XYZ file of C-alpha atoms in Angstrom:
774
model
C 39.526 -8.996 26.522
C 36.271 -7.033 26.304
C 32.818 -8.623 26.450
C 29.459 -6.936 26.978
C 27.041 -8.902 29.154
C 25.402 -6.038 31.042
C 25.179 -2.336 30.325
C 24.174 1.060 31.636
C 22.746 4.084 29.849
C 22.871 7.553 31.376
C 20.286 9.898 29.935
C 16.647 8.821 29.480
C 15.807 11.204 26.677
C 14.835 10.043 23.205
C 18.227 8.620 22.302
C 19.244 7.194 25.681
C 15.870 5.548 26.088
C 16.129 4.062 22.599
C 19.592 2.661 23.311
C 18.389 1.124 26.576
C 15.411 -0.387 24.775
C 17.585 -1.939 22.086
C 19.905 -3.398 24.700
C 16.850 -4.956 26.357
C 15.750 -6.278 22.952
C 19.145 -7.959 22.668
C 18.659 -9.720 26.003
C 21.170 -7.510 27.849
C 20.283 -6.341 31.379
C 20.585 -2.561 31.422
C 20.541 0.190 34.053
C 18.901 3.443 32.897
C 19.643 6.599 34.878
C 18.709 10.255 34.560
C 18.605 13.294 36.814
C 16.464 13.009 39.943
C 12.974 14.473 39.732
C 11.646 16.988 42.221
C 9.237 15.595 44.799
C 8.941 12.239 46.481
C 9.473 10.076 43.403
C 13.077 10.811 42.435
C 12.965 8.240 39.608
C 9.968 9.826 37.901
C 12.017 10.904 34.862
C 12.957 7.312 34.033
C 9.499 6.000 34.875
C 7.958 8.362 32.349
C 10.626 7.297 29.871
C 9.631 3.642 30.181
C 6.042 4.611 29.423
C 7.248 6.146 26.151
C 9.192 2.992 25.385
C 5.938 1.014 25.596
C 3.980 3.457 23.413
C 1.830 1.349 21.081
C 2.253 3.850 18.239
C 6.009 3.244 17.986
C 7.172 0.735 20.571
C 10.859 0.663 21.337
C 10.723 -2.957 22.480
C 10.265 -6.151 20.492
C 7.944 -7.333 23.248
C 6.515 -5.405 26.172
C 7.806 -7.933 28.694
C 11.384 -6.932 27.797
C 10.887 -3.821 29.914
C 11.692 -6.101 32.856
C 15.310 -6.114 31.673
C 15.640 -2.391 32.408
C 16.457 -1.186 35.929
C 15.865 2.518 36.477
C 17.262 5.067 38.878
C 18.813 8.532 39.070
C 22.411 9.715 38.939
C 22.452 11.073 42.496
C 21.092 8.046 44.345
C 21.915 5.159 42.018
C 25.164 5.861 40.178
C 26.747 2.928 41.985
C 24.457 0.645 39.928
C 26.740 1.187 36.921
C 29.742 -0.311 38.731
C 29.130 -3.767 37.249
C 28.338 -2.573 33.720
C 30.548 -3.779 30.884
C 29.445 -0.860 28.695
C 28.311 2.558 29.931
C 26.634 4.641 27.217
C 26.244 8.365 27.846
C 23.361 10.111 26.094
C 22.910 13.373 28.003
C 22.416 16.898 26.687
C 24.965 18.152 24.122
C 26.920 20.322 26.576
C 30.609 19.685 26.954
C 30.774 20.825 30.583
C 27.962 18.468 31.654
C 29.499 15.518 29.828
C 32.957 16.130 31.299
C 31.619 16.316 34.844
C 29.665 13.105 34.288
C 32.744 11.300 32.942
C 34.661 12.117 36.092
C 31.863 10.616 38.189
C 31.688 7.549 35.935
C 35.428 6.970 36.038
C 35.407 7.035 39.820
C 32.943 4.140 40.003
C 33.262 2.051 36.844
C 34.962 -1.319 36.955
C 38.312 -1.946 35.314
C 37.917 -3.057 31.726
C 34.516 -1.436 31.153
C 33.836 0.569 28.005
C 32.423 4.096 28.083
C 30.915 5.794 25.035
C 29.023 8.933 24.092
C 26.093 9.256 21.708
C 27.185 12.777 20.729
C 26.708 13.802 17.124
C 28.704 17.018 17.272
C 31.452 17.038 19.908
C 34.846 15.554 18.946
C 36.379 12.851 21.140
C 39.464 14.988 21.576
C 37.395 17.546 23.498
C 35.276 15.037 25.397
C 38.230 13.268 27.024
C 40.912 15.953 27.068
C 40.858 16.152 30.884
C 40.493 12.426 31.537
C 43.226 9.957 32.542
C 44.849 7.696 29.953
C 43.022 4.613 31.260
C 39.661 6.291 30.575
C 40.682 7.593 27.140
C 41.827 4.097 26.132
C 38.358 2.668 26.786
C 36.280 5.525 25.397
C 34.570 5.825 21.995
C 31.656 7.576 20.331
C 28.679 5.357 19.486
C 26.362 7.596 17.474
C 22.959 5.937 17.048
C 20.184 7.261 14.833
C 16.588 7.837 15.885
C 14.480 5.770 16.387
C 17.166 3.445 17.677
C 15.131 0.252 17.269
C 14.484 0.864 13.583
C 17.356 2.934 12.198
C 20.168 0.669 11.093
C 23.172 2.993 11.196
C 25.662 3.193 14.051
C 28.610 5.524 13.576
C 31.519 4.251 15.647
C 34.263 6.807 16.249
C 37.690 5.989 17.625
C 39.834 8.527 19.443
C 43.613 8.788 19.266
C 43.983 6.765 22.445
C 41.079 4.315 22.026
C 42.225 0.706 22.105
C 41.636 -1.301 18.979
C 40.058 -4.025 21.126
C 37.434 -1.565 22.397
C 36.403 -0.668 18.851
C 36.402 -4.344 17.893
C 34.163 -5.258 20.812
C 31.676 -2.449 20.117
C 31.700 -3.204 16.394
C 30.837 -6.888 16.819
C 28.378 -6.360 19.677
C 26.430 -3.590 17.919
C 26.368 -5.616 14.704
C 25.341 -9.020 16.055
C 23.425 -8.106 19.203
C 21.940 -4.693 18.430
C 21.462 -5.327 14.715
C 23.320 -2.265 13.501
C 25.233 -1.566 10.336
C 28.405 -0.217 11.893
C 30.326 2.460 9.993
C 33.748 3.291 11.373
C 34.258 7.061 11.241
C 37.162 9.350 11.866
C 36.838 11.986 14.567
C 35.679 14.689 12.147
C 32.808 17.201 12.483
C 29.404 15.650 11.817
C 31.004 12.247 11.102
C 29.352 10.962 7.876
C 25.580 10.424 7.992
C 24.534 13.846 9.217
C 27.266 15.639 7.322
C 25.980 14.425 3.958
C 22.331 13.903 4.916
C 21.741 17.313 6.482
C 23.577 18.969 3.598
C 21.219 17.262 1.130
C 18.152 18.322 3.119
C 19.338 21.913 3.495
C 20.307 22.141 -0.172
C 16.872 20.900 -1.223
C 15.158 23.326 1.173
C 17.046 26.411 0.010
C 16.897 25.490 -3.681
C 13.138 24.932 -3.580
C 12.509 28.267 -1.867
C 14.941 30.133 -4.136
C 13.266 28.662 -7.242
C 9.799 29.523 -5.948
C 8.670 25.904 -5.770
C 5.845 24.870 -3.485
C 6.477 22.171 -0.858
C 4.484 19.602 -2.823
C 6.412 20.374 -6.025
C 9.759 19.896 -4.295
C 8.681 16.771 -2.422
C 7.315 15.247 -5.641
C 10.928 15.134 -6.868
C 13.126 14.994 -3.752
C 11.622 11.743 -2.549
C 10.891 8.323 -3.981
C 11.683 9.322 -7.597
C 15.304 9.871 -6.496
C 15.347 6.811 -4.258
C 14.931 8.904 -1.112
C 12.169 8.388 1.519
C 8.724 9.595 0.472
C 8.629 12.392 3.049
C 10.762 14.558 0.763
C 12.408 17.628 2.250
C 9.446 19.624 3.582
C 7.688 16.509 4.834
C 10.878 15.422 6.583
C 11.222 18.826 8.270
C 7.657 18.417 9.558
C 8.367 14.883 10.750
C 11.558 15.751 12.644
C 10.368 19.124 13.862
C 11.209 22.391 12.121
C 12.754 23.879 15.252
C 14.821 20.748 15.965
C 16.003 20.426 12.375
C 17.052 24.081 12.415
C 19.069 23.426 15.564
C 20.799 20.444 13.908
C 21.791 22.613 10.941
C 23.030 25.369 13.249
C 25.056 22.868 15.259
C 26.779 21.538 12.153
C 27.431 25.061 10.933
C 29.213 25.834 14.199
C 31.652 22.910 13.953
C 32.405 22.553 10.235
C 35.466 24.221 8.666
C 34.928 27.747 7.375
C 35.341 26.739 3.729
C 32.846 23.875 3.877
C 30.013 24.171 1.297
C 27.520 23.457 4.072
C 27.702 27.084 5.199
C 25.985 28.211 1.992
C 22.817 26.277 2.916
C 22.880 26.399 6.715
C 20.800 29.532 7.375
C 17.081 29.496 8.218
C 15.039 30.877 5.320
C 12.888 33.856 6.428
C 9.662 31.887 6.016
C 10.977 29.268 8.420
C 11.910 31.878 11.007
C 8.344 33.172 10.837
C 6.950 29.637 11.113
C 8.923 28.911 14.279
C 7.820 32.219 15.808
C 4.206 31.279 14.992
C 4.477 27.798 16.496
C 4.249 26.068 13.126
C 6.978 23.572 13.950
C 5.688 20.430 12.243
C 3.764 17.339 13.251
C 4.677 17.447 16.934
C 3.347 20.981 17.435
C -0.254 20.202 16.558
C -0.711 23.356 14.449
C 1.041 22.089 11.359
C 4.290 22.938 9.624
C 4.877 23.082 5.914
C 1.871 20.779 5.769
C -1.196 20.145 7.888
C -1.842 16.380 7.881
C -4.949 14.883 6.318
C -7.492 12.882 8.257
C -9.332 10.882 5.561
C -11.625 9.279 8.127
C -12.954 12.735 9.011
C -12.944 13.984 5.441
C -10.117 16.447 6.168
C -7.705 16.851 3.260
C -4.031 17.646 3.517
C -3.136 21.341 3.529
C 0.039 23.117 2.403
C 1.449 26.395 3.697
C 1.442 29.032 0.968
C 4.692 30.958 1.387
C 3.292 34.100 -0.232
C 0.146 34.453 1.893
C 1.319 32.479 4.949
C -2.049 30.727 4.903
C -2.859 27.038 4.462
C -4.446 25.894 1.218
C -5.451 22.521 -0.218
C -2.448 20.465 -1.243
C -2.201 20.211 -5.032
C -1.063 16.865 -6.483
C 1.711 17.779 -8.876
C 3.940 14.755 -9.433
C 4.927 14.790 -13.125
C 4.786 11.599 -15.157
C 8.583 11.523 -15.301
C 8.705 11.360 -11.499
C 6.108 8.579 -11.461
C 8.108 6.691 -14.084
C 11.310 7.134 -12.067
C 9.619 5.815 -8.948
C 8.219 2.779 -10.750
C 11.360 1.935 -12.709
C 13.979 2.889 -10.139
C 15.768 4.954 -12.816
C 16.020 8.574 -11.719
C 18.396 9.715 -14.471
C 15.761 11.060 -16.931
C 14.701 13.564 -14.267
C 18.143 15.170 -14.310
C 17.996 16.173 -17.962
C 14.501 17.665 -18.011
C 14.447 21.328 -19.014
C 11.488 22.299 -16.819
C 11.821 23.747 -13.337
C 11.370 20.392 -11.579
C 14.129 18.836 -13.671
C 16.416 21.754 -12.889
C 15.575 21.389 -9.202
C 16.437 17.677 -9.279
C 19.797 18.313 -10.963
C 20.715 21.267 -8.756
C 20.057 19.425 -5.503
C 21.386 16.015 -6.454
C 24.502 17.185 -8.287
C 25.609 19.391 -5.391
C 24.912 16.631 -2.880
C 26.878 14.045 -4.867
C 29.776 16.440 -5.327
C 29.744 17.212 -1.611
C 29.943 13.500 -0.809
C 32.809 13.043 -3.279
C 34.698 15.949 -1.724
C 34.852 14.069 1.599
C 37.105 11.309 0.203
C 39.806 10.809 1.424
C 40.124 13.652 3.947
C 36.983 12.926 6.009
C 36.844 9.187 5.294
C 39.056 7.098 3.076
C 36.261 4.757 1.979
C 33.408 5.645 -0.347
C 31.645 2.514 0.954
C 31.388 4.095 4.409
C 29.669 7.161 2.948
C 27.264 5.073 0.862
C 26.466 2.900 3.890
C 25.869 5.953 6.065
C 23.257 7.324 3.680
C 21.540 3.994 3.071
C 21.458 2.903 6.711
C 21.051 6.293 8.400
C 18.812 8.126 5.916
C 17.108 5.201 4.140
C 18.373 6.120 0.684
C 17.997 3.223 -1.740
C 21.417 4.007 -3.214
C 24.393 5.780 -1.697
C 25.915 8.872 -3.390
C 28.597 6.927 -5.257
C 26.146 4.272 -6.368
C 23.983 7.090 -7.755
C 26.913 8.546 -9.682
C 27.557 5.110 -11.170
C 23.929 4.963 -12.314
C 24.263 8.384 -13.951
C 27.659 7.459 -15.394
C 30.852 9.023 -14.054
C 31.897 10.603 -17.352
C 28.380 11.826 -18.081
C 28.195 13.391 -14.620
C 31.571 15.097 -15.000
C 30.622 16.417 -18.453
C 27.400 17.923 -17.091
C 29.324 19.642 -14.293
C 31.906 20.991 -16.707
C 29.189 22.320 -19.018
C 28.134 24.543 -16.113
C 31.724 25.515 -15.255
C 31.362 23.705 -11.933
C 34.312 22.470 -9.916
C 34.816 18.714 -10.183
C 35.972 17.086 -6.911
C 39.357 15.390 -7.141
C 38.019 11.974 -6.196
C 35.376 12.238 -8.914
C 38.177 12.987 -11.400
C 39.935 9.843 -10.219
C 36.950 7.795 -11.366
C 36.914 9.306 -14.891
C 36.619 6.595 -17.514
C 35.712 4.083 -14.811
C 33.040 3.610 -12.155
C 33.123 3.708 -8.366
C 32.034 0.071 -8.134
C 32.725 -2.773 -10.523
C 32.235 -6.519 -10.525
C 35.127 -8.826 -11.322
C 35.209 -12.608 -10.924
C 31.919 -12.584 -8.971
C 33.371 -10.100 -6.483
C 32.304 -6.489 -6.035
C 35.148 -3.982 -5.883
C 35.213 -0.278 -5.086
C 37.498 2.585 -6.066
C 40.138 3.819 -3.633
C 41.362 7.418 -3.597
C 44.637 6.367 -5.231
C 42.803 5.003 -8.289
C 43.077 1.325 -7.384
C 40.212 -1.041 -6.631
C 39.698 -3.077 -3.460
C 37.339 -5.976 -2.751
C 34.259 -4.955 -0.825
C 34.573 -6.970 2.366
C 31.872 -7.252 4.996
C 32.002 -8.780 8.451
C 31.681 -12.551 8.535
C 28.053 -13.491 8.002
C 27.067 -10.063 6.631
C 25.862 -10.245 3.035
C 23.625 -7.881 1.074
C 21.872 -9.209 -1.975
C 21.803 -5.712 -3.473
C 25.602 -6.015 -3.674
C 25.779 -9.709 -4.551
C 23.271 -9.338 -7.399
C 25.632 -6.940 -9.197
C 28.008 -9.856 -9.696
C 25.339 -12.294 -10.953
C 23.145 -12.794 -14.007
C 19.578 -13.942 -13.379
C 18.459 -17.364 -14.558
C 15.096 -15.781 -15.364
C 13.551 -12.372 -14.760
C 10.518 -10.274 -15.533
C 9.282 -6.864 -14.424
C 8.181 -8.149 -11.002
C 10.755 -10.735 -9.903
C 14.001 -12.525 -10.737
C 15.575 -15.923 -10.116
C 19.292 -16.229 -9.378
C 21.541 -19.182 -8.648
C 23.835 -18.712 -5.661
C 26.622 -20.880 -4.316
C 25.933 -24.424 -3.095
C 23.093 -24.922 -5.556
C 20.722 -22.492 -3.867
C 18.228 -20.517 -5.928
C 17.112 -17.067 -4.839
C 13.816 -15.447 -5.795
C 13.868 -11.657 -5.557
C 10.743 -9.495 -5.795
C 11.327 -6.036 -7.276
C 7.983 -4.515 -8.250
C 6.718 -1.307 -6.628
C 6.363 -2.054 -2.890
C 7.006 -5.641 -4.029
C 3.282 -6.000 -4.694
C 2.614 -9.494 -6.021
C 0.764 -9.959 -9.276
C 0.625 -12.495 -12.104
C 4.274 -11.998 -13.087
C 5.432 -12.540 -9.489
C 3.567 -15.840 -9.316
C 4.840 -16.866 -12.736
C 8.430 -16.377 -11.604
C 7.889 -18.389 -8.409
C 6.193 -21.124 -10.439
C 9.148 -21.340 -12.816
C 11.629 -21.133 -9.936
C 10.088 -24.190 -8.287
C 10.387 -26.149 -11.533
C 13.993 -25.034 -12.065
C 14.945 -25.794 -8.462
C 13.400 -29.254 -8.692
C 15.620 -30.069 -11.650
C 18.839 -28.195 -10.842
C 19.078 -26.956 -7.247
C 19.055 -28.203 -3.671
C 16.634 -25.552 -2.475
C 15.096 -22.093 -2.843
C 15.460 -18.919 -0.803
C 12.973 -16.056 -1.123
C 14.640 -12.827 -0.094
C 15.234 -9.253 -1.166
C 17.047 -6.171 0.088
C 14.142 -3.775 -0.412
C 12.696 -1.752 2.438
C 9.784 -4.217 2.567
C 9.626 -7.901 1.643
C 6.148 -7.458 0.139
C 3.228 -5.196 0.924
C 0.813 -7.814 -0.423
C -1.048 -8.862 -3.539
C -1.260 -6.198 -6.245
C -4.433 -4.279 -5.416
C -4.290 -2.550 -8.798
C -4.659 -5.884 -10.549
C -7.504 -6.904 -8.248
C -9.284 -3.564 -8.698
C -9.080 -4.016 -12.455
C -11.052 -7.256 -12.228
C -13.523 -5.736 -9.749
C -14.223 -2.601 -11.773
C -14.629 -4.643 -14.969
C -16.962 -7.045 -13.206
C -14.668 -9.831 -14.390
C -15.193 -12.363 -11.635
C -13.989 -15.198 -13.853
C -10.696 -13.378 -14.323
C -10.473 -12.660 -10.591
C -11.076 -16.310 -9.756
C -8.405 -17.386 -12.255
C -5.920 -14.910 -10.757
C -6.555 -16.269 -7.264
C -6.435 -19.871 -8.469
C -2.996 -19.292 -10.016
C -1.817 -17.534 -6.844
C -2.955 -20.458 -4.686
C -1.605 -23.129 -6.992
C 1.782 -21.416 -7.155
C 2.141 -21.151 -3.388
C 0.929 -24.710 -2.926
C 3.499 -25.951 -5.473
C 6.130 -24.138 -3.449
C 4.909 -25.703 -0.223
C 5.062 -29.210 -1.644
C 8.154 -28.762 -3.786
C 10.612 -31.680 -3.593
C 13.277 -29.231 -2.381
C 13.132 -27.009 0.716
C 11.910 -23.420 0.379
C 13.062 -20.862 2.962
C 12.115 -17.185 3.260
C 14.210 -14.422 4.843
C 12.019 -11.290 4.990
C 12.489 -7.858 6.485
C 10.178 -4.856 6.746
C 6.541 -5.467 5.879
C 5.250 -8.895 4.854
C 1.554 -8.170 4.625
C -1.472 -9.852 3.112
C -0.431 -11.761 0.015
C 3.216 -11.213 0.918
C 2.691 -12.943 4.241
C 0.863 -15.741 2.447
C 4.125 -16.458 0.628
C 5.877 -16.859 3.992
C 3.086 -19.100 5.266
C 3.801 -21.600 2.489
C 7.554 -21.971 3.111
C 9.353 -24.630 5.146
C 11.131 -22.113 7.353
C 11.204 -18.348 7.838
C 14.206 -16.398 9.121
C 12.662 -13.140 10.313
C 14.374 -9.853 10.967
C 13.681 -8.580 14.479
C 11.567 -5.697 13.130
C 9.601 -7.773 10.620
C 5.932 -6.769 10.461
C 3.544 -9.536 9.478
C -0.177 -10.028 9.179
C -3.205 -10.818 7.067
C -4.813 -7.404 6.655
C -7.116 -8.083 3.715
C -10.258 -7.489 5.782
C -9.267 -3.818 6.027
C -9.852 -3.458 2.283
C -13.038 -5.485 2.359
C -11.796 -8.868 1.169
C -10.464 -12.087 2.678
C -6.990 -13.569 2.275
C -7.232 -15.375 -1.043
C -3.820 -16.993 -1.382
C -4.179 -19.626 1.309
C -3.772 -17.325 4.304
C -6.980 -18.392 6.042
C -6.206 -22.045 5.365
C -2.678 -21.749 6.772
C -3.706 -19.882 9.919
C -6.473 -22.389 10.601
C -3.981 -25.249 10.328
C -1.463 -23.461 12.520
C -3.965 -22.678 15.261
C -5.192 -26.268 15.117
C -1.625 -27.577 15.454
C -1.188 -25.347 18.493
C -4.598 -25.762 20.151
C -5.484 -29.331 19.164
C -9.132 -28.179 19.098
C -10.633 -27.218 15.743
C -13.314 -24.961 17.230
C -10.802 -22.945 19.261
C -8.559 -22.814 16.209
C -11.421 -21.517 14.064
C -12.284 -18.780 16.553
C -8.653 -17.654 16.858
C -8.211 -17.503 13.088
C -11.575 -15.742 12.710
C -10.753 -13.027 15.244
C -7.186 -12.354 14.125
C -7.946 -12.295 10.407
C -11.171 -10.383 10.884
C -9.464 -7.619 12.818
C -6.477 -7.643 10.455
C -4.103 -8.118 13.382
C -0.417 -7.540 12.731
C 2.730 -8.460 14.606
C 5.552 -5.915 14.797
C 8.193 -8.437 15.744
C 8.679 -12.207 15.600
C 7.921 -12.326 19.336
C 4.507 -10.769 18.780
C 4.064 -13.056 15.755
C 4.591 -16.081 17.996
C 1.518 -15.115 20.052
C -0.574 -14.926 16.862
C 0.611 -18.318 15.533
C 2.493 -16.527 12.751
C 5.861 -17.701 14.083
C 6.499 -21.426 14.620
C 8.629 -22.389 17.608
C 11.218 -24.958 16.686
C 10.814 -24.151 12.981
C 11.198 -20.434 12.331
C 13.980 -18.204 13.600
C 14.828 -14.514 13.869
C 17.940 -12.352 13.969
C 18.676 -8.765 14.922
C 20.690 -7.615 11.897
C 18.912 -7.671 8.548
C 22.295 -7.751 6.776
C 22.697 -11.283 8.142
C 19.404 -12.566 6.721
C 20.860 -13.705 3.400
C 23.590 -15.837 4.961
C 21.185 -17.240 7.578
C 18.649 -18.102 4.871
C 21.253 -19.860 2.746
C 22.442 -21.834 5.762
C 18.856 -22.883 6.502
C 18.381 -24.217 2.962
C 21.586 -26.240 3.230
C 20.527 -27.672 6.586
C 17.109 -28.754 5.296
C 18.206 -30.098 1.915
C 19.735 -33.507 2.819
C 16.953 -36.080 2.784
C 14.261 -33.419 2.434
C 10.672 -34.487 1.841
C 7.610 -32.266 2.184
C 5.094 -33.318 4.817
C 1.608 -33.778 3.441
C -1.152 -32.320 5.585
C -4.193 -34.326 6.557
C -7.746 -32.973 6.071
C -9.315 -31.005 8.933
C -12.528 -32.094 10.642
C -14.354 -28.747 10.501
C -16.514 -27.102 13.225
C -19.445 -26.773 10.816
C -22.665 -24.781 10.696
C -23.288 -24.311 14.431
C -19.988 -22.521 14.976
C -20.544 -20.592 11.742
C -23.883 -19.393 13.120
C -22.284 -18.407 16.444
C -19.688 -16.326 14.614
C -22.378 -14.569 12.579
C -24.297 -13.819 15.793
C -21.115 -12.347 17.255
C -20.659 -10.148 14.171
C -24.219 -8.817 14.374
C -23.859 -8.073 18.083
C -20.556 -6.231 17.510
C -22.198 -4.180 14.770
C -25.119 -3.260 17.030
C -22.613 -2.013 19.628
C -21.006 0.185 16.989
C -17.760 -1.811 16.883
C -18.093 -2.980 13.277
C -19.299 -1.363 10.076
C -21.848 -3.103 7.860
C -19.149 -4.219 5.445
C -17.021 -5.497 8.323
C -19.937 -7.810 9.093
C -20.149 -8.904 5.463
C -16.420 -9.595 5.295
C -16.384 -11.282 8.691
C -19.174 -13.621 7.657
C -17.083 -14.810 4.724
C -14.066 -15.402 6.970
C -16.351 -17.345 9.342
C -17.593 -19.443 6.428
C -14.012 -20.453 5.534
C -12.771 -21.297 9.042
C -15.859 -23.344 9.919
C -16.590 -24.843 6.530
C -19.910 -23.005 6.424
C -23.169 -24.917 6.085
C -21.766 -28.395 6.735
C -22.058 -30.901 9.548
C -19.536 -30.663 12.380
C -16.729 -33.131 11.787
C -16.931 -32.988 8.009
C -13.389 -33.240 6.677
C -12.045 -30.605 4.282
C -8.734 -30.795 2.461
C -6.353 -27.941 1.748
C -7.815 -27.687 -1.753
C -11.320 -27.473 -0.293
C -10.216 -24.543 1.871
C -8.564 -22.895 -1.127
C -11.893 -23.152 -2.951
C -13.732 -21.527 -0.032
C -11.230 -18.655 0.023
C -11.720 -17.977 -3.690
C -15.495 -18.216 -3.370
C -15.474 -15.704 -0.492
C -13.100 -13.339 -2.262
C -15.125 -13.342 -5.470
C -18.353 -12.829 -3.522
C -16.914 -9.770 -1.809
C -15.409 -8.526 -5.075
C -18.919 -8.004 -6.399
C -19.819 -5.492 -3.659
C -19.609 -1.742 -4.030
C -18.087 -1.444 -0.562
C -15.117 -3.649 -1.470
C -14.531 -1.703 -4.676
C -14.573 1.588 -2.732
C -12.238 0.268 -0.053
C -9.662 -0.933 -2.565
C -9.813 2.370 -4.468
C -9.417 4.321 -1.251
C -6.434 2.256 -0.158
C -4.690 2.750 -3.498
C -5.331 6.488 -3.455
C -4.671 7.263 0.207
C -2.614 4.372 1.559
C -4.983 3.961 4.508
C -8.166 1.888 4.999
C -11.658 3.277 4.460
C -14.127 2.447 7.203
C -17.477 2.005 5.433
């Protein structure tokens, strides 16, 4: 009955603009309206909004040309443009009177059978539509997106008493398949789920840290990656969002939650924060700083921290204890909770209250613990949801710790005593219901998460860096699980063994994981070890094994498919380059960025890009120049559409989808499609451009350096890239095989590994997470 082919968004602020951008990303024509601007250009508000959508620092579009799918206007002159829209999304200011007046105008002009929704995060549906006719109420819902809309996976979908089931079904499927969202169905309760639990956790961490006298860096060293929470921590997150805005969010929730809700105990602004807001110290957006003043390593400016006692900024003091480092590396946060020092007590106090708060919401706020876990993983980027964390701790152990402190144990937590919230049975994952029974965890057709599936499987082989599993239909799956999925000797060993096992027992391999990033590249720590020891023989052997492993994968007698999401950089992207097919997520970021740390791609990246450009251009000299420029500048693509322009995405071979939860199923399907009659295609040698083109590239590097565009080490690195893509000091037309190009990559890498500049760049990257320009 309902189908969304065109849409309208009213409100061109941060959220409305993001929704319009994501609709454009999905190929849906969209009308974007806001209030008229003063002066001659009445559409100036929306025009400025589109400029923000195209901001290179955080683009809201998969490709800049998608802006053509957005028609702008204003609500006084152009409201009639929404008359053909199948879905009208309202994202105006959080004032009930303004929304109600707008709904009356919308209802007067919308077509029969169109859906209307609000992006509100605080106002119940019952209030939004209380004055509207039954026909409007039946086709109205809340679609609460999270910011930034392109990147945040959660969509909270709220149904009113009168909302038709078909409306919710249409929005659910459309936002899942077309907009790439993990849809969580919520009841019409204050704060829904994500913000109710997420803001409570943030506020609890904030107040506990200040009450215990902890510094921002002490608190953020614990309330961050060691607990499986984003690295910003609590004070860093306040700075990122905006201290004034975050305070408003907390105040808004306080105003709508029941009087007995535990949130009220942590809702107030601490006195230091009141003073900060009065002084304009509102975080990153204010320019003056917040709890921190950001570092600028390129200018030699270190990060500063606000001292609460003096209200002055001081140098930030690294203070992450070894237990926190161990928790981050291992993924096991539980030892932190039993430490007797102040940081251990902080971890327990914050996490235990947050987990109890989440448990208290079942079943009154939502009947499903899965919905709460999904809300925190998709909306707040937690690695585990609250109930998954309790399972890791152990339900009985958690209850015993609460009881030892005479704490109240939520009823739903008591229900799980002697059990767990999730359990695997007959290769199916089940979850606990509020009545004590277990139900199968069911996802929408085509939605599969390996983080859930893996709990029902035993690996064929595993080590500290990666694992091999056997899925249905004779498909093997290689999962990386090192820190940032950095690839070292153990990663390559697992892939090597997986290829052998697949050749003998399987119909194909899939390389996929559910981590935030597919792989951030080769393990720089391993490489730095060789460099600092001056062990160039060891470095060459490491690279040789890396190359040989990826080449064995490329020429395996069974198909190899990759399904990445997040970052696939450097050595991680080299893995993708050696597969038969890649199913990308829409927000996949790819690139060969090794030049930024003073080396060249050493796992076949230069070789693969040269071949790909040659296949596209048909001219080896043009191909060499394209590969030289892109690799030299460390160019990255922030979507498969940008990757296509850089020859990183192969038309007719690779594919991409909007929802990362559909990558696993799509990857498995691709293996099954390729398997019958599969045979790897052997590449022919390339007739190389030779020494004249190599000399031209070196002249270009020297000229760019003289203009101040390149540093001396950029020139050194660029010369090595030029040597690989041209063949170096050889005659034009000399043929080089893939193995010849591998050898040139290793030679270049080892040459650069002997320079002080490369050593310093790698050290700097490991310490600061950003390139050094030397």
